[in-house]
């Protein structure tokens, strides 16, 4: 009670200068401990908002301001904020009496319906997408409750020359407020002092994450990649394109280094990071092969795949979680993480280059003119990508086997991720072997390579989103089923359109002549 | 000779290679789907360790072998190709050596308890007799579905074997018996539990049950009489012949006496099938109520409902085969069941608990479980430490400090993720842990003996070297347009 009185008093004096005085973006760089890591408050606030509502901002309010106001709700401070909790699944919407086109539910309404969710979780035993969504909604609600109870926001305190973090509720003591009464606003000086004490003990390294977030390097990389691709296509001189491609590479390397410094590990531990690395890998590989083969097709394909990856990272946050979290124990080995995972992702990047070149050849052949010699040349370009792909994938699989032997005591266990990576390798090897037989000539080789990339998507995304079992389900999250389904369908449609050519007048006449020959 | 050449060219042909690779892929895709639906053990039994899968792998081995043989004598531009195929052949040999003589199992270590027993993937039935040394074990087939064994083993006949089972309640008929069985439900806002109590000797359910602090007793209906006197309690005398219950004033020979006061201190519920009695500490009297309607109890907001009451039927749990569903029951808690006929009686032995059979002269123990292998030394878990990520309950790292008791003395070791213990060709890995509540944690170590390891590593090295050589280092031969080598 005394604490509440103290805080309300502080806020009354605060109101003299306006309630927004304390809860503002000035708190962005406040150090907090959350999710097992020390980070700036802005990151925690933003990730919490995204997790609960699907949006970082609340109307026009910045995440830190929202987070601060919600956190002080537990001290009796009133506010008009009413976050809308995200609900995706259609059955969950029915349960909560939502309309089908509604995407979220008011948190206060959700609190009243908490028991309904609890009962439904007991009733639904099967671990299907509905149950998973109910658990997710429950987690989002719990996140809200943790914030408003002052438990989510942890503040650094120094005890016996060591930094520890206490929840806001414990931080807000009478003693602390009294000590800071000399200033204009006791809250401002309390938190400023806490931040200063933390920085004196541990330095400012934690602020790198704030810089990384605010810089938004991958958005800039996306813009630069687009410019580079356009200039390659529009201008004869490749220098401008090479310049922008180099800038992109430089920016992405810098972003990865920042991410490595923040997380302390190679940036390939979840789906977001592997997508990021694959785009980058495709660009680097494409540039390298273009340089050797003296053909810009590879770098164009690399830029295109990089753009696709960056678009996914920007817009598919439901599927790809950009946050940096501590790793499960088995992944905490930088050597294996850096070698096995990067090698496999680079192989996927190489196959992606082949996939784009194959689709490019198919579309060109269908809607424009592609001579036989050009087809053979394209086929040779695709073959170059496949060489990189199979060597990298074979190496990656072997490295994975050695790591598994070292960590789990078995070289190969038919884990779905292992098995699917082997399926990818085998499918491409079947194509490469078949290419030397009459079964797979150039006409079939190109569409087969386009189709074979679906196995890569299955090994990369499908295992996590559709199968989701086994020892490899680290980076699992929902929402990928629609993406994969759309991807598979689109590729099949493209193949059908490109392979089923409408009959020309010549074809019809020759067909009729054959029929006449048979009858007469 | 011609016949051998035909076989050589058939198995060594590119078309056969393409075909067998695709067939193998179909098996693998099927295996991953099965694993996703039914879990790892089921997928191993149905697909990965099935004879048909082994046959396909053997065909691949033949394809790889003959593909190299028919391209002899060695040609310079195929050195990379030979290296790839040599690597694959060596990997296959290594995998075969592991399959035949490798050991892969788990050791469960509980704090300060010594063990030398390792559990492996296969199941076995163990029969032991009291007073006799040694036990007889029968290895059960590694199948996914129901297996009818029809095998005689040490005086028993083994019938159906369910590698995956659940126990379901069956109501069996016994018209001659009037002994009752009742099914109840006890629930409050937080919890709900159904249970069965029975007085029938063949029932799987007993007469007493403890649920948390609540004790339940299932008694003969005649004992209701002891609770009919609502206002008094004290020493009761039960006259079995007259079936009367009265407060002690005098007693006759053969009367049983018991004090109700002992049952007033804690939550105790007496059930008589259609009625129930409990002590109401508010009014200080014993209440006897009918269970026609749900009965509100004075403890924890509980409500008792009688779901079913039978006298000509009794309830028994019997195992039923069921395909496991991935993501439900944890693997190590899955039930297995085996039907055994012994001395004219048929019964089920499940992996949940052993069955002891009294032959009159002896006690025979039947135990169904994972096959066990004894190591020549024992291990003790001295300490298990789990570090969590700061401010969370997620495991950041966990390690076991163990003592190894060898002939030459005791050795202490630390085992944690990515840091296994290697001892005498066996390797011990930190696989998982068992939370034991206030007693801390138990540790699960995965134990492995892999005689094929060196071959698999050598083959892998040759495979990677060979593919780099074949695809990047060899000089390309000028070939007619339209045909490129694989």
Tab-separated table of C-alpha atoms in Angstrom, chain A residues 252 256 274-288 302 305-306 309 342 345-346 348-350 353:
chain	number	residue	atom	x	y	z
A	252	UNK	CA	24.895	-7.508	-44.828
A	256	UNK	CA	25.773	-10.175	-39.438
A	274	UNK	CA	19.033	-19.274	-42.016
A	275	UNK	CA	16.846	-17.344	-44.465
A	276	UNK	CA	19.099	-14.312	-43.985
A	277	UNK	CA	22.244	-16.350	-44.484
A	278	UNK	CA	20.865	-18.148	-47.516
A	279	UNK	CA	20.105	-14.874	-49.298
A	280	UNK	CA	23.541	-13.564	-48.497
A	281	UNK	CA	25.106	-16.882	-49.493
A	282	UNK	CA	23.264	-16.904	-52.811
A	283	UNK	CA	24.532	-13.402	-53.556
A	284	UNK	CA	28.139	-14.213	-52.647
A	285	UNK	CA	28.057	-17.514	-54.518
A	286	UNK	CA	26.344	-15.921	-57.486
A	287	UNK	CA	28.926	-13.156	-57.616
A	288	UNK	CA	31.787	-15.660	-57.318
A	302	UNK	CA	21.896	-14.288	-56.437
A	305	UNK	CA	17.199	-14.703	-54.163
A	306	UNK	CA	18.685	-12.203	-51.742
A	309	UNK	CA	14.977	-13.627	-48.560
A	342	UNK	CA	26.515	-22.664	-42.795
A	345	UNK	CA	22.551	-23.304	-45.961
A	346	UNK	CA	25.136	-22.396	-48.604
A	348	UNK	CA	20.544	-24.494	-50.335
A	349	UNK	CA	21.676	-21.125	-51.716
A	350	UNK	CA	23.466	-22.866	-54.597
A	353	UNK	CA	20.513	-20.230	-57.905
